[in-house]
CSV table of C-alpha atoms and ligand atoms in Angstrom, one decimal:
chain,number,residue,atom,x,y,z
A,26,UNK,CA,111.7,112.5,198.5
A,27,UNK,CA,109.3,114.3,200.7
A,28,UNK,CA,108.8,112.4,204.0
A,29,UNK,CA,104.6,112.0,205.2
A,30,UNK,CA,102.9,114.4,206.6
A,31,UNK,CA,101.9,114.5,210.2
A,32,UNK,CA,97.6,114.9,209.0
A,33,UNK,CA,98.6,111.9,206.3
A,34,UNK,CA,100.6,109.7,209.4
A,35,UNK,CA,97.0,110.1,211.6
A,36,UNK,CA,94.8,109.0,209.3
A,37,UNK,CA,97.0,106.5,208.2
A,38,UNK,CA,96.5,105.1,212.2
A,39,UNK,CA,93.1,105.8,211.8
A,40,UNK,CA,92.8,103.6,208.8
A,41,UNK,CA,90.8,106.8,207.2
A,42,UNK,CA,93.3,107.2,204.0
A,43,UNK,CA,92.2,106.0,200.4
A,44,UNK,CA,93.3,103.1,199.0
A,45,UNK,CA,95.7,105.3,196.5
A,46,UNK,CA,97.1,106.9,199.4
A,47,UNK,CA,97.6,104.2,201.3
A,48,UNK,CA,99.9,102.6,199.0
A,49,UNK,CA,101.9,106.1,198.4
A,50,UNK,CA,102.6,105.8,202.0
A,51,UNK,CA,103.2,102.4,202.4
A,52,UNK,CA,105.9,102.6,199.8
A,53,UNK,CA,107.3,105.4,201.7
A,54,UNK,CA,107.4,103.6,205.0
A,55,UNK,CA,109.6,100.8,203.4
A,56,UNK,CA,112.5,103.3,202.6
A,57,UNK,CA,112.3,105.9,205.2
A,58,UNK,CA,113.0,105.1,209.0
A,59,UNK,CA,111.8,108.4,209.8
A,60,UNK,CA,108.3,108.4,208.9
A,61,UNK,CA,108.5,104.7,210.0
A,62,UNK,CA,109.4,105.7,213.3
A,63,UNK,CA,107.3,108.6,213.5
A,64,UNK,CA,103.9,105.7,212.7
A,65,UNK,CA,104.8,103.8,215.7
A,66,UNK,CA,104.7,107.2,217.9
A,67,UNK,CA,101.2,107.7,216.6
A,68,UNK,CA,100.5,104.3,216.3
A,69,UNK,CA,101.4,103.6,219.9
A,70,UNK,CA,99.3,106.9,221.2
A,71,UNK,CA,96.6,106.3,219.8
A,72,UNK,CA,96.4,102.3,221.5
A,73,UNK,CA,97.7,104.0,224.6
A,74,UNK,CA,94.6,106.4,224.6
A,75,UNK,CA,92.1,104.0,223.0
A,76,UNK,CA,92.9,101.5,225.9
A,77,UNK,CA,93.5,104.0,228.8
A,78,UNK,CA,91.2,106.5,227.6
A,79,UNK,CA,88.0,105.6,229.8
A,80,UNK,CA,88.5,106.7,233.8
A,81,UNK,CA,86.6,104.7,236.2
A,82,UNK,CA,83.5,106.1,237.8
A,83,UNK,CA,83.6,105.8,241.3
A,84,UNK,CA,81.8,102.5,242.5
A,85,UNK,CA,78.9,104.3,244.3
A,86,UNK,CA,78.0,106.4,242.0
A,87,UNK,CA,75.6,104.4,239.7
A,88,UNK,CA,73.5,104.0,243.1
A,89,UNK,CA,73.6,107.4,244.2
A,90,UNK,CA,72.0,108.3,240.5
A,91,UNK,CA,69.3,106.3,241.4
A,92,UNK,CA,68.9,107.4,244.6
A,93,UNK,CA,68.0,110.7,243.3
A,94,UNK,CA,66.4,109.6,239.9
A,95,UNK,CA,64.0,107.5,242.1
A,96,UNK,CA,63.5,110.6,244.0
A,97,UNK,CA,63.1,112.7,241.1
A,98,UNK,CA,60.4,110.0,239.9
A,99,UNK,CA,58.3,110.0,243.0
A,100,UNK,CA,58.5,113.6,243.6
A,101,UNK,CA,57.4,114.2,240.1
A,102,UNK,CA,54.5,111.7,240.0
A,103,UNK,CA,53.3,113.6,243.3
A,104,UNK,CA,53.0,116.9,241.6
A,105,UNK,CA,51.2,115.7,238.6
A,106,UNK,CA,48.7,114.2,240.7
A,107,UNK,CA,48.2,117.3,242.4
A,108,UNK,CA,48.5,119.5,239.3
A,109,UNK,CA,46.0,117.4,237.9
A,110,UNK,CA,43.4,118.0,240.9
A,111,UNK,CA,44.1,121.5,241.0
A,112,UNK,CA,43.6,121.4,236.8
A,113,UNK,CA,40.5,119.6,237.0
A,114,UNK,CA,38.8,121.7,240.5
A,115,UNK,CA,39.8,124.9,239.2
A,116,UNK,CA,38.5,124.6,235.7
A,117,UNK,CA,34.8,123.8,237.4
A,118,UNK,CA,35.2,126.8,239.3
A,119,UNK,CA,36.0,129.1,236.9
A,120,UNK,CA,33.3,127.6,234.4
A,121,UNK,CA,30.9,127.5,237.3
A,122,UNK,CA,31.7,131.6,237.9
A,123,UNK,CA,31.6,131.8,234.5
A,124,UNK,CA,28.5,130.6,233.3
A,125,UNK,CA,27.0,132.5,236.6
A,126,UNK,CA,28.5,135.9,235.5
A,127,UNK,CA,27.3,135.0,231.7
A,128,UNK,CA,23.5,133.9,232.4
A,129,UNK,CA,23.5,136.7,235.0
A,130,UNK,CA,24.2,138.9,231.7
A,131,UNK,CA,21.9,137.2,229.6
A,132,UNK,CA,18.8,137.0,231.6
A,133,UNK,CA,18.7,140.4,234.1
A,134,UNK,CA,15.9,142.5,232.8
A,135,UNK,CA,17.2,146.0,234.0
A,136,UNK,CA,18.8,149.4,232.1
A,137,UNK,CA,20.6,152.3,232.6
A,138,UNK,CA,18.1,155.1,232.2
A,139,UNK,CA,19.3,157.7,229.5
A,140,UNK,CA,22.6,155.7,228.0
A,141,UNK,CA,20.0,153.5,225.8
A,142,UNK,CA,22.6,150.7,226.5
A,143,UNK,CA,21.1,147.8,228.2
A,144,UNK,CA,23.1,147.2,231.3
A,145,UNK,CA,21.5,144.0,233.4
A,146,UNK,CA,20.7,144.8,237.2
A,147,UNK,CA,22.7,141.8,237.9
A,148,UNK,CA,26.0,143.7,236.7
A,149,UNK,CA,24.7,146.8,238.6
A,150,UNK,CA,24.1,145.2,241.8
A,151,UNK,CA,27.8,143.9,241.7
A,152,UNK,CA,29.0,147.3,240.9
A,153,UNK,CA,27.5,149.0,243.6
A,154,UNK,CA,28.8,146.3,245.7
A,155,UNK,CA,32.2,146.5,244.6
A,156,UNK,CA,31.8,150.4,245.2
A,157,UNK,CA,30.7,149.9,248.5
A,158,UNK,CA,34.2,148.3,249.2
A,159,UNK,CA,35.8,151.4,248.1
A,160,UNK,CA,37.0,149.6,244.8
A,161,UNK,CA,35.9,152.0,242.5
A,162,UNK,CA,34.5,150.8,239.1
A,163,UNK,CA,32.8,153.4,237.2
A,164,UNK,CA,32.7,151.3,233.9
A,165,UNK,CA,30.6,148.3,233.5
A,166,UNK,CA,33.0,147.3,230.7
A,167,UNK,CA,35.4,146.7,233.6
A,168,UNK,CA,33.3,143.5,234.8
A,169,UNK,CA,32.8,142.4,230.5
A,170,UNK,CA,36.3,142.2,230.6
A,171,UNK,CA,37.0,140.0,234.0
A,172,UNK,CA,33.7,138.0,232.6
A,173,UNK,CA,35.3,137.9,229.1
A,174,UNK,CA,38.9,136.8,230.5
A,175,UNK,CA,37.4,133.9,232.7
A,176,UNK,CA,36.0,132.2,229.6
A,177,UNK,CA,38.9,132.7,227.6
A,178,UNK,CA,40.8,131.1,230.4
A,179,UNK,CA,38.3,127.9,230.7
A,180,UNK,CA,38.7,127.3,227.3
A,181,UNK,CA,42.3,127.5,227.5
A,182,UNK,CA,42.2,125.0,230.7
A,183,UNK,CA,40.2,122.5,228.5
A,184,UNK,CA,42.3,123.1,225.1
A,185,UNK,CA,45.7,122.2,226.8
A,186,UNK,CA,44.1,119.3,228.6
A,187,UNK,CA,43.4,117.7,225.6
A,188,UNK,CA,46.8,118.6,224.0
A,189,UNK,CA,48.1,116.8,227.3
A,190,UNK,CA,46.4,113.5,226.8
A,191,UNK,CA,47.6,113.6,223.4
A,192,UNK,CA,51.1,113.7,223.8
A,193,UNK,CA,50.8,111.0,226.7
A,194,UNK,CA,48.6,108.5,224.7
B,27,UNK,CA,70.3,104.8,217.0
B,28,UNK,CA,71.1,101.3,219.0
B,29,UNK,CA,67.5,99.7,219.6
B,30,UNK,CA,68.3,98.9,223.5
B,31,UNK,CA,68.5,102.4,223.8
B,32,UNK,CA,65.5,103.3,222.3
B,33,UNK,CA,63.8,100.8,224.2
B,34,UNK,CA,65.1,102.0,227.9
B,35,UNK,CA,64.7,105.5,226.9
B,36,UNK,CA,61.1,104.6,225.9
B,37,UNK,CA,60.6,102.4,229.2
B,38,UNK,CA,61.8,105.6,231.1
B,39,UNK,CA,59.7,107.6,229.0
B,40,UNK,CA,56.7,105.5,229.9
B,41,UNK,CA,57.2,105.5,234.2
B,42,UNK,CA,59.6,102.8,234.3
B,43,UNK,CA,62.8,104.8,236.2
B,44,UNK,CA,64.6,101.4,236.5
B,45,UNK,CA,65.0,101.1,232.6
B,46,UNK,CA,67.3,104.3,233.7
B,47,UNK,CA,69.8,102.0,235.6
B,48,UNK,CA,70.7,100.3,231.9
B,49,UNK,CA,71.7,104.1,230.5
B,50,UNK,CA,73.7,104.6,234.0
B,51,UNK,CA,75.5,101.6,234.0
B,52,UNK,CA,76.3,101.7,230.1
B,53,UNK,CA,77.5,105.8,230.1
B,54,UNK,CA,78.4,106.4,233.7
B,55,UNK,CA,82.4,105.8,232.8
B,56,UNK,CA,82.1,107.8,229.7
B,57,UNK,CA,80.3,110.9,231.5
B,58,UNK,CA,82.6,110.7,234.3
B,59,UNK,CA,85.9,110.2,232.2
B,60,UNK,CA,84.9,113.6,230.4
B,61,UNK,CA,84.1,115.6,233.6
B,62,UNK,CA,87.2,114.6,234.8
B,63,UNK,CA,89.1,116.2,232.1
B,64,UNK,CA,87.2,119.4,232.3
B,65,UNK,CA,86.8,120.0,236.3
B,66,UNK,CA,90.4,118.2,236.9
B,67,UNK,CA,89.0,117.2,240.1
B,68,UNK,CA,87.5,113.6,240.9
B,69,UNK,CA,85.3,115.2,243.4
B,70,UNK,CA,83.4,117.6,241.1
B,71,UNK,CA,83.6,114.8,238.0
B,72,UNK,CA,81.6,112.1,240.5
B,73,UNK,CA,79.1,115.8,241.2
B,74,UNK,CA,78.8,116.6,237.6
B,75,UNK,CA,78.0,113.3,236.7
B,76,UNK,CA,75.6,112.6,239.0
B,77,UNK,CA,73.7,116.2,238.4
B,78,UNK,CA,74.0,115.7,234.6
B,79,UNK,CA,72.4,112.0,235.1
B,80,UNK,CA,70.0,113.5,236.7
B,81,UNK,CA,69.3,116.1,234.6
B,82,UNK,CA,69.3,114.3,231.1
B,83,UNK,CA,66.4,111.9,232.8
B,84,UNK,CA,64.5,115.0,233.9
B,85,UNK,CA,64.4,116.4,230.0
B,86,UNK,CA,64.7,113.5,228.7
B,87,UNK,CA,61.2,113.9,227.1
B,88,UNK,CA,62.9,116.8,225.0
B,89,UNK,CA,65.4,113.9,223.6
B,90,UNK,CA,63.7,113.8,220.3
B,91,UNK,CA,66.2,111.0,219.3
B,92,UNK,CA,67.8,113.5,216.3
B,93,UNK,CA,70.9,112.9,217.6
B,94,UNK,CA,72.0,109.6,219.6
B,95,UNK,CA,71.2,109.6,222.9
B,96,UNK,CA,75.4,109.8,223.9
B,97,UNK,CA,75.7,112.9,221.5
B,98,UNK,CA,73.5,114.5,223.2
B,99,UNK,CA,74.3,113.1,227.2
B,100,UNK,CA,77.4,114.6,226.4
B,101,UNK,CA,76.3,117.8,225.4
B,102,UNK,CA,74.9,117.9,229.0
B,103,UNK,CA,78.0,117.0,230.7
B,104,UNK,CA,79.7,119.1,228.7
B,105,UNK,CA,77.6,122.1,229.8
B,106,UNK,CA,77.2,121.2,233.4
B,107,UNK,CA,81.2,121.0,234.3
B,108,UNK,CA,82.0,123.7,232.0
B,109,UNK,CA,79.8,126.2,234.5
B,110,UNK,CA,81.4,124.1,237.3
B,111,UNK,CA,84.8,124.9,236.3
B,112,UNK,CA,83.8,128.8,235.6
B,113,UNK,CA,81.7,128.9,238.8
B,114,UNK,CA,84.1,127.8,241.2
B,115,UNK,CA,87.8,128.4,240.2
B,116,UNK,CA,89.6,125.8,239.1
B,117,UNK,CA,91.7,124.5,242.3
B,118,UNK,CA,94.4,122.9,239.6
B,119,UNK,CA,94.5,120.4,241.6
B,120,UNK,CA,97.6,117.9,240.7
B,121,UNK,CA,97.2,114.8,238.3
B,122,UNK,CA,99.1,113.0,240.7
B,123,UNK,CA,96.7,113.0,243.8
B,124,UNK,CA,93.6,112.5,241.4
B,125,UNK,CA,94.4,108.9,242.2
B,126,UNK,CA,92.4,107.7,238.7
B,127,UNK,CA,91.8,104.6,237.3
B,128,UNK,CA,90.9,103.2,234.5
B,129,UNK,CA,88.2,101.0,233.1
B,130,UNK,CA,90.8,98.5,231.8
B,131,UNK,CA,93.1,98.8,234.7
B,132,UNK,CA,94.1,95.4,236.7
B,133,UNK,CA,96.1,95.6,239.3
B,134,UNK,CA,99.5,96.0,237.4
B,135,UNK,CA,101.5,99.0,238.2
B,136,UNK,CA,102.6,99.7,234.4
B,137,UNK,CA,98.9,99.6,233.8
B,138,UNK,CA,98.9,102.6,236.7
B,139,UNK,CA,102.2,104.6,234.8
B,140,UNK,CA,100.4,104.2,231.5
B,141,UNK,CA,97.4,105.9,232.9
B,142,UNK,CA,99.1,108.7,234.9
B,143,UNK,CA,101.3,109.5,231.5
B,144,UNK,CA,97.7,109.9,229.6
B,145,UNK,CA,96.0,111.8,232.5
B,146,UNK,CA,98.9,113.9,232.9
B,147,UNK,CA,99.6,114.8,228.8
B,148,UNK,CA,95.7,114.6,228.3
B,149,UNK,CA,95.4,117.7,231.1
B,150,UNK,CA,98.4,119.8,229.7
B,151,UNK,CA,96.2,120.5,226.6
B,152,UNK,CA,94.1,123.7,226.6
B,153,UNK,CA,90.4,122.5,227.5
B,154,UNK,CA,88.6,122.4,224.1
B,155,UNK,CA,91.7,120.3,222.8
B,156,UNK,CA,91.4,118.0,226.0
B,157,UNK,CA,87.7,117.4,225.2
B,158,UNK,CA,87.7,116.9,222.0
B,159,UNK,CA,90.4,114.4,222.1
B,160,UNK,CA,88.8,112.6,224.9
B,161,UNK,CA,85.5,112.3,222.8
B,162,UNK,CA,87.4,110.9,220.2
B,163,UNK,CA,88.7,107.7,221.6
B,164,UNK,CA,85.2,107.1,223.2
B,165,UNK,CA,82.7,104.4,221.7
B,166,UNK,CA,82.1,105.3,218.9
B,167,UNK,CA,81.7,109.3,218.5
B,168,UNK,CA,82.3,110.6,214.9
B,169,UNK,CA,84.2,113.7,213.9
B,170,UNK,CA,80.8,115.2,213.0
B,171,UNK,CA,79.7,114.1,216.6
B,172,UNK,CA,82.0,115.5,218.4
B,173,UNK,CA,81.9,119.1,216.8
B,174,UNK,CA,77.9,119.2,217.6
B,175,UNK,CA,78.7,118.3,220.9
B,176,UNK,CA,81.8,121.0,221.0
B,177,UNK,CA,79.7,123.6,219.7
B,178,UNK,CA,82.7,123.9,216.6
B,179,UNK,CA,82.8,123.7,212.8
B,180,UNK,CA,84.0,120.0,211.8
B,181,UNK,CA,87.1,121.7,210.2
B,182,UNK,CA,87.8,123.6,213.4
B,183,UNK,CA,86.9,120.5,215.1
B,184,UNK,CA,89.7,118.2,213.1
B,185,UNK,CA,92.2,121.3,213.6
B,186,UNK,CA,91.9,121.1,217.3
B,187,UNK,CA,92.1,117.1,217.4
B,188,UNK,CA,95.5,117.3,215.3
B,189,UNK,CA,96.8,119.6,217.2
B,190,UNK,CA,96.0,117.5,220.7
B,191,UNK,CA,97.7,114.3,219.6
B,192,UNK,CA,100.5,116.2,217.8
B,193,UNK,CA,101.5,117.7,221.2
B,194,UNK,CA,100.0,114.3,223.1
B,195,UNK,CA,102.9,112.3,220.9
B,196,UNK,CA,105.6,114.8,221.6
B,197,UNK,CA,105.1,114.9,225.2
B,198,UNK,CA,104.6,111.3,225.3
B,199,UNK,CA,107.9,110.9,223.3
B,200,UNK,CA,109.6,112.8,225.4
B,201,UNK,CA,108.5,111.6,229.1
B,202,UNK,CA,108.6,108.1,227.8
B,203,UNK,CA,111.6,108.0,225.6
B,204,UNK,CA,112.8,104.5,225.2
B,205,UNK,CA,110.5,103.2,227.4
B,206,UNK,CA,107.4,103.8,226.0
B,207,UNK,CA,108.1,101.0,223.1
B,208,UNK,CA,108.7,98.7,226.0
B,209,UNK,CA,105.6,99.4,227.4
B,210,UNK,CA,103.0,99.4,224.8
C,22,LIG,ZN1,109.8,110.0,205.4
């Protein structure tokens, strides 16, 4: 007679055995003091641990959560506020620069003698004034690109604020 | 998921940090009891606990409810005194002047012994062995719960747990001996 095994004797406190099994091992249980003895050990751990398991958090220490979730809260309603200024006032300016730099593009009359590329006045005037600050741009493309990355970055600015009222709504 | 939960976590969701008290109240033992075994120290438990409350209601947008929301406070826990532990070397301070209670504990002093023997065989384990047997006799945390939250395959997972109250019923056998069938 082959005594229980130790993975059989846990379930079997668990209550997680089949019915089947459960009978094989309560018919070795009535004949062998062993394994009967051995089912009270586990049997008696396990109440032991479901019953003294749990440790008592110290009494303060709900409050002092709050405390800082509170903090957290306020702190965090504060900077979306902000954010939300600093979203709104800087996506006029850029689309105010933006559409400056753009019509400025559209509407100057002027060209670059010889390259038979149109280059407005308006773009030529910044140049020379960004040369006269010692920042040399030789390249008109230079100021496409800034002009280019400005409206890529409005659209952008309105795109996720629209994602962002979706996912609060 | 339980529906209360859903409800607070939806009511923190939506501004109301209150609704927050309710998850506190209901897994601040739980949280705590788990730190505990992990940092062995009741200082850094009440520390971790408190961060990793804090924390979980910070992302708790990210909860996507996939998992219940204990799996996955847990998790955090978990996380948060594991890097305490390999942050700050563990003191190893003694069982006995951890000066624990439990949840169930009156005033009796063999309520007291009871908890020292479990605190004392629970912290003899290695640490995954000590978590995951901890986890078990929680509110209701499956096997399969308890793995995601280990990080561990569910038959690596049941290995380690057999293994923890094999060596939990020895000890207990032997510091107890007669006395722990007068006890129990
Ligand atoms: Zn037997």
């Amino acid at each position: 007679m082959s005594h229980i095994s130790e993975d059989i004797m846990m379930d079997f406190v668990d209550g997680n055995l089949l019915p089947e099994q459960k009978k094989a091992a309560e018919l070795h249980l009535l004949e062998c003091s062993a394994c009967k003895e051995e089912i009270a050990l586990y049997r008696s751990l396990s109440n032991l641990l479901v019953e003294e398991n749990i440790l008592k958090a110290p009494p303060a220490m709900a409050n002092h959560v709050m405390t800082q979730v509170e903090l957290h809260h306020s702190i965090m309603l504060r900077k979306a506020k902000s954010r939300n200024l600093v979203i709104r006032f800087g996506g006029i300016m850029f689309a105010l620069l933006a559409a400056i730099i753009g019509l400025g593009l559209i509407l100057s009359p002027s060209a670059v003698e010889g390259t038979g590329f149109q280059i407005p006045q308006y773009i030529l005037q910044v140049m020379n004034y960004l040369q006269s600050l010692k920042i040399p741009i030789k390249n008109p493309s230079v100021l496409y690109g800034v002009c280019a990355f400005m409206i890529i970055l409005v659209v952008e600015r309105v795109v996720n604020s629209f994602r962002h009222r979706k996912v609060t709504a | 998921m339980n529906s209360d939960e859903i409800t607070w976590i939806n009511d923190c969701l939506n501004g109301d940090s209150y609704a927050y008290r309710k998850l506190v109240n209901k897994y601040q033992h739980f949280a705590y009891t788990l730190a505990v075994r992990i940092t062995k120290s009741a200082e850094d438990a009440e520390e971790v606990t408190q961060d990793a409350f804090l924390k979980a209601y910070a992302s708790l947008a990210g909860f996507k409810g996939e998992s219940k929301f204990s799996t996955w406070f847990y998790k955090i826990v978990l996380n948060l005194a594991m890097s305490k532990v390999r942050r700050c070397k563990p003191t190893h301070q003694n069982i006995d002047d951890l000066n624990l209670q439990t949840v169930n504990d009156n005033d009796s002093s063999r309520k007291t012994e009871r908890t020292y023997y479990v605190e004392k065989a629970i912290a003899s384990l290695p640490e995954d062995e000590a978590i995951i047997v901890t986890l078990f006799y929680m509110e209701d945390q499956s096997l399969d719960e308890i793995s995601n939250i280990v990080q561990l395959s569910l038959s690596n997972t049941k290995v380690k747990l057999f293994r923890a109250r094999k060596k939990m019923a020895e000890m207990l056998k032997n510091e107890l001996k007669e006395d722990l069938y007068t006890i129990l």
